[in-house]
Tab-separated table of C-alpha atoms and ligand atoms in Angstrom:
chain	number	residue	atom	x	y	z
A	1388	UNK	CA	10.608	36.892	1.872
A	1389	UNK	CA	9.392	34.977	4.950
A	1390	UNK	CA	6.389	36.746	6.665
A	1391	UNK	CA	4.758	35.074	9.839
A	1392	UNK	CA	1.252	36.638	8.625
A	1393	UNK	CA	1.080	35.494	5.080
A	1394	UNK	CA	-2.293	37.351	4.606
A	1395	UNK	CA	-4.736	39.684	6.078
A	1396	UNK	CA	-7.445	37.486	7.298
A	1397	UNK	CA	-10.294	40.253	7.182
A	1398	UNK	CA	-9.877	41.065	3.473
A	1399	UNK	CA	-10.196	37.788	2.042
A	1400	UNK	CA	-13.321	36.694	-0.188
A	1401	UNK	CA	-13.903	33.788	2.129
A	1402	UNK	CA	-15.714	35.637	5.060
A	1403	UNK	CA	-12.405	35.738	7.319
A	1404	UNK	CA	-11.470	32.055	7.004
A	1405	UNK	CA	-7.867	31.261	7.947
A	1406	UNK	CA	-5.657	28.760	9.194
A	1407	UNK	CA	-2.451	28.697	11.462
A	1408	UNK	CA	0.093	26.623	10.432
A	1409	UNK	CA	2.901	25.521	13.125
A	1410	UNK	CA	5.990	24.987	10.914
A	1411	UNK	CA	9.264	23.855	11.869
A	1412	UNK	CA	12.710	23.517	9.946
A	1413	UNK	CA	12.221	26.741	8.109
A	1414	UNK	CA	15.519	28.167	6.624
A	1415	UNK	CA	16.151	31.591	4.884
A	1416	UNK	CA	19.261	32.352	3.254
A	1417	UNK	CA	20.781	29.079	5.038
A	1418	UNK	CA	19.796	30.273	8.548
A	1419	UNK	CA	17.157	28.558	10.660
A	1420	UNK	CA	13.959	30.792	11.225
A	1421	UNK	CA	11.783	30.681	14.145
A	1422	UNK	CA	14.607	29.957	16.657
A	1423	UNK	CA	13.599	33.170	18.579
A	1424	UNK	CA	9.857	32.512	18.323
A	1425	UNK	CA	10.058	29.503	20.331
A	1426	UNK	CA	12.482	27.161	21.912
A	1427	UNK	CA	11.136	24.405	19.921
A	1428	UNK	CA	12.177	26.267	16.615
A	1429	UNK	CA	8.238	26.302	15.779
A	1430	UNK	CA	7.043	29.171	13.497
A	1431	UNK	CA	3.281	30.211	13.437
A	1432	UNK	CA	2.091	31.477	10.006
A	1433	UNK	CA	-1.471	32.759	9.694
A	1434	UNK	CA	-2.847	31.711	6.209
A	1435	UNK	CA	-5.809	33.032	4.471
A	1436	UNK	CA	-7.960	30.069	2.943
A	1437	UNK	CA	-7.216	31.297	-0.708
A	1438	UNK	CA	-3.388	31.298	-0.124
A	1439	UNK	CA	-3.029	27.611	1.629
A	1440	UNK	CA	-1.501	26.114	-1.525
A	1441	UNK	CA	0.795	28.915	-2.317
A	1442	UNK	CA	2.018	29.329	1.279
A	1443	UNK	CA	2.312	25.456	1.584
A	1444	UNK	CA	4.757	25.306	-1.451
A	1445	UNK	CA	6.645	28.150	0.008
A	1446	UNK	CA	7.344	26.508	3.140
A	1447	UNK	CA	8.276	23.414	1.299
A	1448	UNK	CA	10.584	25.359	-0.919
A	1449	UNK	CA	12.299	26.784	2.612
A	1450	UNK	CA	12.901	23.190	4.017
A	1451	UNK	CA	9.917	23.657	6.381
A	1452	UNK	CA	7.412	20.889	7.425
A	1453	UNK	CA	3.885	21.750	8.643
A	1454	UNK	CA	3.303	19.959	12.100
A	1455	UNK	CA	-0.051	21.396	12.776
A	1456	UNK	CA	-2.823	23.174	11.135
A	1457	UNK	CA	-5.151	25.296	13.354
A	1458	UNK	CA	-8.446	26.426	12.071
A	1459	UNK	CA	-8.868	30.126	12.884
A	1460	UNK	CA	-12.628	30.608	13.070
A	1461	UNK	CA	-14.666	33.618	14.095
A	1462	UNK	CA	-17.237	33.277	16.576
A	1463	UNK	CA	-19.931	34.526	14.285
A	1464	UNK	CA	-18.742	32.227	11.860
A	1465	UNK	CA	-18.957	29.124	14.153
A	1466	UNK	CA	-22.487	30.149	15.056
A	1467	UNK	CA	-23.351	29.815	10.859
A	1468	UNK	CA	-23.522	33.578	10.662
A	1469	UNK	CA	-21.412	34.804	7.646
A	1470	UNK	CA	-18.894	37.415	8.573
A	1471	UNK	CA	-16.128	39.552	7.117
A	1472	UNK	CA	-14.507	40.473	10.685
A	1473	UNK	CA	-11.204	38.894	11.865
A	1474	UNK	CA	-10.629	35.660	13.256
A	1475	UNK	CA	-11.359	35.472	16.959
A	1476	UNK	CA	-11.113	32.391	19.114
A	1477	UNK	CA	-8.727	29.807	17.539
A	1478	UNK	CA	-9.990	26.315	17.612
A	1479	UNK	CA	-7.561	23.391	17.338
A	1480	UNK	CA	-8.189	20.497	15.205
A	1481	UNK	CA	-6.123	17.542	16.068
A	1482	UNK	CA	-4.291	16.029	13.284
A	1483	UNK	CA	-2.842	12.465	13.281
A	1484	UNK	CA	0.837	12.376	13.558
A	1485	UNK	CA	1.858	11.630	10.041
A	1486	UNK	CA	-1.418	13.213	8.522
A	1487	UNK	CA	-0.230	16.791	8.819
A	1488	UNK	CA	0.223	17.586	5.196
A	1489	UNK	CA	-3.074	15.474	3.943
A	1490	UNK	CA	-5.263	17.877	2.268
A	1491	UNK	CA	-8.991	17.467	2.879
A	1492	UNK	CA	-12.036	19.334	1.945
A	1493	UNK	CA	-10.443	22.032	0.109
A	1494	UNK	CA	-13.668	22.486	-1.954
A	1495	UNK	CA	-17.252	21.622	-0.609
A	1496	UNK	CA	-20.511	20.978	-1.964
A	1497	UNK	CA	-21.779	24.497	-1.674
A	1498	UNK	CA	-18.818	26.013	-3.523
A	1499	UNK	CA	-17.345	23.080	-5.558
A	1500	UNK	CA	-14.464	23.587	-7.763
A	1501	UNK	CA	-15.464	23.633	-11.515
A	1502	UNK	CA	-12.679	21.466	-13.612
A	1503	UNK	CA	-12.883	20.553	-17.157
A	1504	UNK	CA	-13.002	17.356	-18.682
A	1505	UNK	CA	-9.739	16.955	-20.990
A	1506	UNK	CA	-10.222	13.119	-21.972
A	1507	UNK	CA	-12.350	10.204	-21.543
A	1508	UNK	CA	-11.274	6.798	-22.796
A	1509	UNK	CA	-13.017	3.308	-22.647
A	1510	UNK	CA	-10.683	0.744	-20.484
A	1511	UNK	CA	-12.774	-2.246	-21.174
A	1512	UNK	CA	-11.593	-4.294	-24.211
A	1513	UNK	CA	-13.397	-6.099	-26.951
A	1514	UNK	CA	-15.269	-9.096	-25.252
A	1515	UNK	CA	-15.283	-7.623	-21.815
A	1516	UNK	CA	-18.374	-6.933	-19.802
A	1517	UNK	CA	-19.609	-3.490	-18.964
A	1518	UNK	CA	-18.423	0.254	-19.566
A	1519	UNK	CA	-15.264	1.700	-17.459
A	1520	UNK	CA	-13.646	4.733	-18.268
A	1521	UNK	CA	-10.684	6.523	-17.648
A	1522	UNK	CA	-11.298	10.275	-17.110
A	1523	UNK	CA	-8.995	13.092	-16.857
A	1524	UNK	CA	-9.858	16.829	-15.610
A	1525	UNK	CA	-8.144	19.983	-15.965
A	1526	UNK	CA	-7.693	21.379	-12.424
A	1527	UNK	CA	-5.187	24.177	-13.048
A	1528	UNK	CA	-7.641	26.970	-12.500
A	1529	UNK	CA	-7.984	26.414	-8.697
A	1530	UNK	CA	-6.443	25.321	-5.542
A	1531	UNK	CA	-7.544	21.480	-5.769
A	1532	UNK	CA	-4.469	19.194	-4.509
A	1533	UNK	CA	-4.661	15.714	-3.197
A	1534	UNK	CA	-2.273	12.602	-2.327
A	1535	UNK	CA	-2.509	8.916	-3.818
A	1536	UNK	CA	-5.230	7.040	-2.004
A	1537	UNK	CA	-7.752	9.935	-1.488
A	1538	UNK	CA	-11.139	10.260	-3.270
A	1539	UNK	CA	-12.723	13.190	-4.712
A	1540	UNK	CA	-16.878	14.123	-4.971
A	1541	UNK	CA	-18.333	14.795	-8.323
A	1542	UNK	CA	-21.745	16.451	-8.361
A	1543	UNK	CA	-23.426	15.353	-11.478
A	1544	UNK	CA	-25.223	18.048	-13.583
A	1545	UNK	CA	-29.067	18.429	-13.626
A	1546	UNK	CA	-31.784	17.704	-10.835
A	1547	UNK	CA	-33.063	14.783	-9.190
A	1548	UNK	CA	-36.986	13.661	-9.533
A	1549	UNK	CA	-37.813	16.172	-6.960
A	1550	UNK	CA	-35.973	18.986	-8.814
A	1551	UNK	CA	-33.042	19.325	-5.815
A	1552	UNK	CA	-29.586	19.369	-7.182
A	1553	UNK	CA	-28.143	15.665	-7.433
A	1554	UNK	CA	-26.125	14.724	-4.294
A	1555	UNK	CA	-22.324	14.089	-4.605
A	1556	UNK	CA	-20.818	10.714	-5.505
A	1557	UNK	CA	-17.131	9.736	-4.414
A	1558	UNK	CA	-14.500	8.393	-6.506
A	1559	UNK	CA	-11.330	7.254	-5.836
A	1560	UNK	CA	-8.415	9.068	-7.469
A	1561	UNK	CA	-6.373	7.192	-10.031
A	1562	UNK	CA	-3.757	9.475	-10.732
A	1563	UNK	CA	-0.532	10.620	-8.686
A	1564	UNK	CA	-0.709	13.830	-6.848
A	1565	UNK	CA	1.341	15.179	-9.946
A	1566	UNK	CA	-1.392	14.071	-12.238
A	1567	UNK	CA	-1.185	12.079	-15.450
A	1568	UNK	CA	0.530	14.623	-17.395
A	1569	UNK	CA	3.072	15.308	-14.213
A	1570	UNK	CA	2.479	18.842	-14.381
A	1571	UNK	CA	0.014	19.188	-11.191
A	1572	UNK	CA	-2.639	20.418	-13.387
A	1573	UNK	CA	-4.804	17.209	-13.622
A	1574	UNK	CA	-6.704	14.541	-11.728
A	1575	UNK	CA	-7.983	11.331	-13.258
A	1576	UNK	CA	-10.655	8.867	-12.022
A	1577	UNK	CA	-11.603	5.379	-13.298
A	1578	UNK	CA	-15.323	4.979	-13.364
A	1579	UNK	CA	-17.490	2.128	-14.154
A	1580	UNK	CA	-21.245	2.987	-15.638
A	1581	UNK	CA	-23.397	1.365	-13.029
A	1582	UNK	CA	-26.249	-0.382	-15.271
A	1583	UNK	CA	-28.531	-3.119	-13.800
A	1584	UNK	CA	-32.153	-4.718	-14.285
A	1585	UNK	CA	-34.595	-3.222	-11.636
A	1586	UNK	CA	-35.752	-5.993	-9.452
A	1587	UNK	CA	-39.352	-4.323	-9.655
A	1588	UNK	CA	-39.979	-3.816	-13.500
A	1589	UNK	CA	-37.182	-5.453	-14.991
A	1590	UNK	CA	-35.926	-2.315	-16.823
A	1591	UNK	CA	-32.566	-1.526	-17.417
A	1592	UNK	CA	-31.582	1.078	-14.936
A	1593	UNK	CA	-28.226	3.303	-15.227
A	1594	UNK	CA	-26.555	5.236	-12.503
A	1595	UNK	CA	-26.825	8.852	-12.230
A	1596	UNK	CA	-23.571	9.983	-11.762
A	1597	UNK	CA	-21.472	7.272	-13.098
A	1598	UNK	CA	-23.650	7.625	-16.525
A	1599	UNK	CA	-22.992	11.261	-16.226
A	1600	UNK	CA	-19.279	10.917	-16.002
A	1601	UNK	CA	-18.851	8.261	-18.558
A	1602	UNK	CA	-20.810	10.524	-21.237
A	1603	UNK	CA	-18.578	13.569	-20.418
A	1604	UNK	CA	-16.852	15.149	-23.348
A	1605	UNK	CA	-13.496	16.956	-23.700
A	1606	UNK	CA	-14.379	20.714	-22.879
A	1607	UNK	CA	-17.234	19.722	-20.323
A	1608	UNK	CA	-17.447	21.218	-17.055
A	1609	UNK	CA	-17.480	18.996	-13.865
A	1610	UNK	CA	-18.188	19.976	-10.286
A	1611	UNK	CA	-15.655	18.584	-7.919
A	1612	UNK	CA	-15.485	18.438	-4.270
A	1613	UNK	CA	-12.893	17.095	-1.723
A	1614	UNK	CA	-10.459	15.578	-1.776
A	1615	UNK	CA	-11.471	13.466	0.971
A	1616	UNK	CA	-10.037	10.091	2.683
A	1617	UNK	CA	-6.888	9.044	4.911
A	1618	UNK	CA	-7.676	5.500	5.219
A	1619	UNK	CA	-5.666	4.754	1.853
A	1620	UNK	CA	-2.671	6.698	2.047
A	1621	UNK	CA	0.713	5.297	0.942
A	1622	UNK	CA	3.435	5.164	3.901
A	1623	UNK	CA	6.429	7.242	2.919
A	1624	UNK	CA	9.002	4.275	3.618
A	1625	UNK	CA	10.312	3.748	0.317
A	1626	UNK	CA	11.249	0.136	1.314
A	1627	UNK	CA	7.836	-0.895	2.396
A	1628	UNK	CA	6.192	-4.120	1.053
A	1629	UNK	CA	2.809	-2.859	-0.152
A	1630	UNK	CA	0.154	-5.738	-1.051
A	1631	UNK	CA	-2.899	-4.591	-2.790
A	1632	UNK	CA	-6.080	-6.375	-3.483
A	1633	UNK	CA	-8.395	-4.953	-5.972
A	1634	UNK	CA	-11.709	-5.965	-7.870
A	1635	UNK	CA	-12.878	-3.949	-10.724
A	1636	UNK	CA	-12.462	-0.212	-10.285
A	1637	UNK	CA	-10.994	-0.875	-6.951
A	1638	UNK	CA	-7.619	-0.657	-9.285
A	1639	UNK	CA	-8.058	3.222	-9.203
A	1640	UNK	CA	-5.973	4.183	-6.154
A	1641	UNK	CA	-3.323	1.407	-6.837
A	1642	UNK	CA	-2.811	2.632	-10.408
A	1643	UNK	CA	-1.802	5.978	-8.324
A	1644	UNK	CA	0.376	4.112	-6.185
A	1645	UNK	CA	2.165	2.174	-8.997
A	1646	UNK	CA	2.589	5.407	-11.112
A	1647	UNK	CA	4.141	7.060	-8.075
A	1648	UNK	CA	6.692	4.214	-7.198
A	1649	UNK	CA	7.714	3.434	-10.959
A	1650	UNK	CA	6.619	5.894	-13.682
A	1651	UNK	CA	7.582	9.222	-11.881
A	1652	UNK	CA	11.012	10.318	-10.985
A	1653	UNK	CA	10.280	11.723	-7.372
A	1654	UNK	CA	13.546	12.614	-5.596
A	1655	UNK	CA	11.748	12.306	-2.169
A	1656	UNK	CA	10.431	8.942	-2.959
A	1657	UNK	CA	12.506	6.467	-4.741
A	1658	UNK	CA	10.562	2.841	-4.378
A	1659	UNK	CA	12.714	0.000	-3.417
A	1660	UNK	CA	10.500	-2.347	-1.741
A	1661	UNK	CA	7.860	-4.756	-2.966
A	1662	UNK	CA	4.481	-4.070	-4.501
A	1663	UNK	CA	2.321	-7.068	-5.224
A	1664	UNK	CA	-1.261	-6.572	-6.672
A	1665	UNK	CA	-3.872	-8.991	-6.891
A	1666	UNK	CA	-6.532	-8.080	-9.429
A	1667	UNK	CA	-9.986	-9.632	-9.496
A	1668	UNK	CA	-12.127	-9.206	-12.844
A	1669	UNK	CA	-14.652	-11.108	-14.711
A	1670	UNK	CA	-12.900	-11.447	-18.023
A	1671	UNK	CA	-9.361	-10.653	-19.396
A	1672	UNK	CA	-10.640	-7.602	-21.510
A	1673	UNK	CA	-11.828	-6.332	-17.948
A	1674	UNK	CA	-8.343	-6.118	-16.773
A	1675	UNK	CA	-8.138	-2.519	-16.398
A	1676	UNK	CA	-4.826	-0.819	-17.432
A	1677	UNK	CA	-3.513	-4.288	-18.502
A	1678	UNK	CA	-0.712	-3.249	-20.988
A	1679	UNK	CA	0.737	-0.789	-18.450
A	1680	UNK	CA	0.730	-3.323	-15.578
A	1681	UNK	CA	2.399	-6.028	-17.704
A	1682	UNK	CA	4.751	-3.342	-18.967
A	1683	UNK	CA	5.785	-2.398	-15.220
A	1684	UNK	CA	5.988	-6.398	-14.445
A	1685	UNK	CA	8.401	-6.742	-16.919
A	1686	UNK	CA	10.540	-3.832	-16.199
A	1687	UNK	CA	10.318	-4.114	-12.523
A	1688	UNK	CA	10.631	-7.713	-11.839
A	1689	UNK	CA	12.026	-7.387	-8.288
A	1690	UNK	CA	9.888	-4.827	-6.916
A	1691	UNK	CA	6.317	-5.555	-8.791
A	1692	UNK	CA	4.307	-8.596	-9.051
A	1693	UNK	CA	0.692	-8.696	-10.729
A	1694	UNK	CA	-1.552	-11.781	-10.080
A	1695	UNK	CA	-4.860	-11.802	-11.475
A	1696	UNK	CA	-7.869	-13.653	-10.713
A	1697	UNK	CA	-10.293	-14.150	-13.758
A	1698	UNK	CA	-13.421	-15.476	-12.422
A	1699	UNK	CA	-15.110	-16.470	-15.619
A	1700	UNK	CA	-12.081	-17.811	-17.300
A	1701	UNK	CA	-9.888	-19.405	-15.007
A	1702	UNK	CA	-10.679	-22.271	-12.359
A	1703	UNK	CA	-9.455	-22.574	-8.796
A	1704	UNK	CA	-8.094	-25.872	-7.361
A	1705	UNK	CA	-11.319	-27.039	-6.512
A	1706	UNK	CA	-12.673	-26.496	-10.093
A	1707	UNK	CA	-14.720	-23.529	-9.208
A	1708	UNK	CA	-14.456	-20.027	-10.382
A	1709	UNK	CA	-11.054	-18.156	-9.670
A	1710	UNK	CA	-11.529	-15.041	-7.464
A	1711	UNK	CA	-8.913	-13.324	-5.309
A	1712	UNK	CA	-9.212	-15.406	-2.302
A	1713	UNK	CA	-8.083	-18.378	-4.173
A	1714	UNK	CA	-4.998	-16.610	-5.373
A	1715	UNK	CA	-4.385	-15.877	-1.677
A	1716	UNK	CA	-4.771	-19.117	-0.658
A	1717	UNK	CA	-2.333	-20.189	-3.438
A	1718	UNK	CA	0.355	-17.637	-2.200
A	1719	UNK	CA	-0.407	-18.460	1.436
A	1720	UNK	CA	3.159	-19.011	2.741
A	1721	UNK	CA	4.791	-15.934	0.995
A	1722	UNK	CA	1.991	-13.677	1.824
A	1723	UNK	CA	2.092	-14.882	5.625
A	1724	UNK	CA	5.972	-14.267	5.492
A	1725	UNK	CA	5.327	-10.664	4.265
A	1726	UNK	CA	2.537	-9.467	6.416
A	1727	UNK	CA	4.650	-10.230	9.543
A	1728	UNK	CA	7.083	-7.584	8.391
A	1729	UNK	CA	6.528	-4.251	10.369
A	1730	UNK	CA	6.799	-2.461	7.256
A	1731	UNK	CA	4.131	-4.403	5.348
A	1732	UNK	CA	0.879	-2.787	4.412
A	1733	UNK	CA	-2.255	-4.510	2.812
A	1734	UNK	CA	-4.672	-2.474	0.999
A	1735	UNK	CA	-8.159	-3.392	-0.159
A	1736	UNK	CA	-10.316	-1.805	-2.570
A	1737	UNK	CA	-13.353	-2.349	-4.823
A	1738	UNK	CA	-16.813	-4.359	-4.178
A	1739	UNK	CA	-18.212	-4.273	-1.016
A	1740	UNK	CA	-18.246	-7.828	0.147
A	1741	UNK	CA	-14.628	-8.653	-1.329
A	1742	UNK	CA	-13.189	-8.631	2.178
A	1743	UNK	CA	-14.999	-11.833	3.359
A	1744	UNK	CA	-13.101	-13.774	0.665
A	1745	UNK	CA	-10.091	-12.095	1.685
A	1746	UNK	CA	-10.443	-12.989	5.213
A	1747	UNK	CA	-11.262	-16.509	4.207
A	1748	UNK	CA	-7.994	-16.777	2.182
A	1749	UNK	CA	-5.930	-15.060	4.827
A	1750	UNK	CA	-7.468	-17.375	7.458
A	1751	UNK	CA	-6.210	-20.415	5.470
A	1752	UNK	CA	-2.953	-18.690	4.855
A	1753	UNK	CA	-2.322	-18.196	8.677
A	1754	UNK	CA	-3.822	-21.476	9.611
A	1755	UNK	CA	-0.924	-22.962	7.890
A	1756	UNK	CA	1.365	-21.594	10.665
A	1757	UNK	CA	-1.364	-22.156	13.634
A	1758	UNK	CA	-2.199	-18.384	13.856
A	1759	UNK	CA	-5.711	-17.035	14.420
A	1760	UNK	CA	-6.189	-14.792	11.421
A	1761	UNK	CA	-8.994	-12.438	13.290
A	1762	UNK	CA	-6.321	-11.645	16.042
A	1763	UNK	CA	-3.715	-10.853	13.865
A	1764	UNK	CA	-5.701	-8.914	11.403
A	1765	UNK	CA	-6.834	-6.668	14.666
A	1766	UNK	CA	-3.199	-6.330	15.522
A	1767	UNK	CA	-2.587	-4.730	11.756
A	1768	UNK	CA	-5.371	-2.723	11.881
A	1769	UNK	CA	-4.135	-1.182	15.220
A	1770	UNK	CA	-0.625	-0.604	13.630
A	1771	UNK	CA	-2.377	0.833	10.664
A	1772	UNK	CA	-1.135	-1.728	8.273
A	1773	UNK	CA	-4.463	-2.927	6.877
A	1774	UNK	CA	-6.489	-0.431	4.838
A	1775	UNK	CA	-9.965	-1.161	3.455
A	1776	UNK	CA	-11.985	0.851	1.225
A	1777	UNK	CA	-14.885	-0.973	-0.434
A	1778	UNK	CA	-17.903	0.506	-1.932
B	2969	LIG	C1	-14.886	6.109	-1.253
B	2969	LIG	C2	-15.677	5.639	-2.513
B	2969	LIG	C3	-14.699	5.161	-3.689
B	2969	LIG	C4	-15.509	4.889	-4.541
B	2969	LIG	N1	-14.612	4.833	-5.931
B	2969	LIG	C5	-15.168	4.529	-7.318
B	2969	LIG	C6	-14.504	4.447	-8.270
B	2969	LIG	O1	-13.155	4.625	-8.310
B	2969	LIG	N2	-14.791	4.120	-9.434
B	2969	LIG	C7	-16.358	3.822	-9.543
B	2969	LIG	O2	-16.890	3.465	-10.619
B	2969	LIG	N3	-16.997	4.073	-8.464
B	2969	LIG	C8	-16.629	4.339	-7.372
B	2969	LIG	N4	-17.558	4.333	-6.147
B	2969	LIG	C9	-18.571	4.398	-6.303
B	2969	LIG	C10	-19.632	5.503	-6.560
B	2969	LIG	O3	-19.435	6.605	-5.490
B	2969	LIG	C11	-20.933	5.460	-7.064
B	2969	LIG	O4	-21.597	5.114	-6.061
B	2969	LIG	C12	-21.164	4.777	-8.067
B	2969	LIG	O5	-20.667	5.355	-9.268
B	2969	LIG	C13	-22.932	4.583	-8.763
B	2969	LIG	O6	-23.247	6.005	-8.429
B	2969	LIG	P1	-24.479	6.496	-9.598
B	2969	LIG	O7	-24.898	7.993	-9.160
B	2969	LIG	O8	-24.081	5.933	-11.173
B	2969	LIG	O9	-25.818	5.286	-9.171
B	2969	LIG	P2	-27.177	5.842	-8.346
B	2969	LIG	O10	-27.772	6.545	-9.400
B	2969	LIG	O11	-26.667	6.332	-7.132
B	2969	LIG	O12	-27.584	4.371	-8.119
B	2969	LIG	C14	-26.972	3.505	-7.268
B	2969	LIG	C15	-28.336	2.897	-6.379
B	2969	LIG	O13	-28.745	1.878	-7.507
B	2969	LIG	C16	-29.325	0.692	-6.857
B	2969	LIG	N5	-28.568	-0.517	-7.290
B	2969	LIG	C17	-27.169	-0.377	-7.545
B	2969	LIG	N6	-26.904	-1.724	-8.229
B	2969	LIG	C18	-28.243	-2.357	-8.081
B	2969	LIG	C19	-28.694	-3.675	-8.516
B	2969	LIG	N7	-27.776	-4.483	-8.775
B	2969	LIG	N8	-30.013	-3.905	-8.355
B	2969	LIG	C20	-30.569	-3.011	-7.544
B	2969	LIG	N9	-30.627	-1.806	-7.329
B	2969	LIG	C21	-29.137	-1.512	-7.318
B	2969	LIG	C22	-28.830	1.072	-5.474
B	2969	LIG	O14	-30.130	1.359	-4.370
B	2969	LIG	C23	-27.570	2.025	-5.282
B	2969	LIG	O15	-27.758	2.935	-4.010
B	2969	LIG	C24	-16.707	4.991	-5.014
B	2969	LIG	C25	-17.454	5.002	-3.734
B	2969	LIG	C26	-17.151	5.272	-2.366
B	2969	LIG	C27	-17.746	5.452	-1.232
């Protein structure tokens, strides 16, 4: 079954694009593969672009781990010329340790994947503000794979006022790598329809892509690019402490984390740490996925904590609106204790501008222990334990 050249480079329909995987730990019939090839035990496998997914799965089944991926690019292609000749000079792309298996840009804007909308559900309940939809797309007909914390691009249908195709917009993925149906065939998003009053004319304006997505019907095609993003990946450590701070649709990646931790039965990831979600919204009916989050809280009281800040309904200690930073200050002692553990990661996702408030909250928390928060945060960033994705 094992074949170090998993396909002919020259006869693919992708102009000869191929990759060389460096793999360790491959076993066939119980015997290690590759020790004869390199003293390190690495095996090199040439993989055509259109078989990447399949070969990755095969490697995983044989107990292998991909430690490096090298793009094999022909010289003509690197000059921007389409070509069908076999790959020439290999170019090595440096991959950060731990990020070897992270899929990125499997589909690019000039040839996006066309998925199908399966469902489109409203998440804001009666009395809430605005429109936020949970959308699920069928991706079973392609090679799109992704990890929790990544985003995909969406290219809205139609053209802009200049008659050009619309540009893509990014959306955080709200499902786990296995999808909402746990069959590896779907990807889900949590999308707020952008609407605002034009400062010039006072007219109501609706965002192009968010309105397109919120209006999709089951069966509609949707152009998808990506996946992209390595900032918000979850650590593999099942004992880690994961502190999540979300406003609005910033909940999307955290839904994916929580579903992976508590709703799926993943043999390689049995979460035993602490996940603490701080969630800021305007009104109670805007607490997205509220019922599911509360169910997790009840079922896993030792492993999951939910702390909401509902700005238009709750008051902070000074009598003002309750924002996330006030909840952080209320929990300063505990949070400070947690962030000092080397396996605690903090993730922030949602509205641009929310970081300011969080820094304020953390500054106050650290000050109680005579620590300068800015210095400590710098250190956490260096250790890749402070993750931010705001938009
Ligand atoms: C990494 C990443 C992840 C994201 N994840 C999500 C997600 O999970 N869910 C989600 O809903 N969105 C997410 N977004 C935002 C998303 O990409 C789009 O920006 C958003 O949906 C708006 O796009 P649109 O096409 O509807 O709006 P557009 O038609 O592109 O309009 C946006 C423009 O409208 C103008 N505008 C907006 N608000 C106002 C205002 N109040 N007053 C005046 N002008 C205004 C600004 O010029 C702005 O650039 C994410 C963005 C990034 C970068």
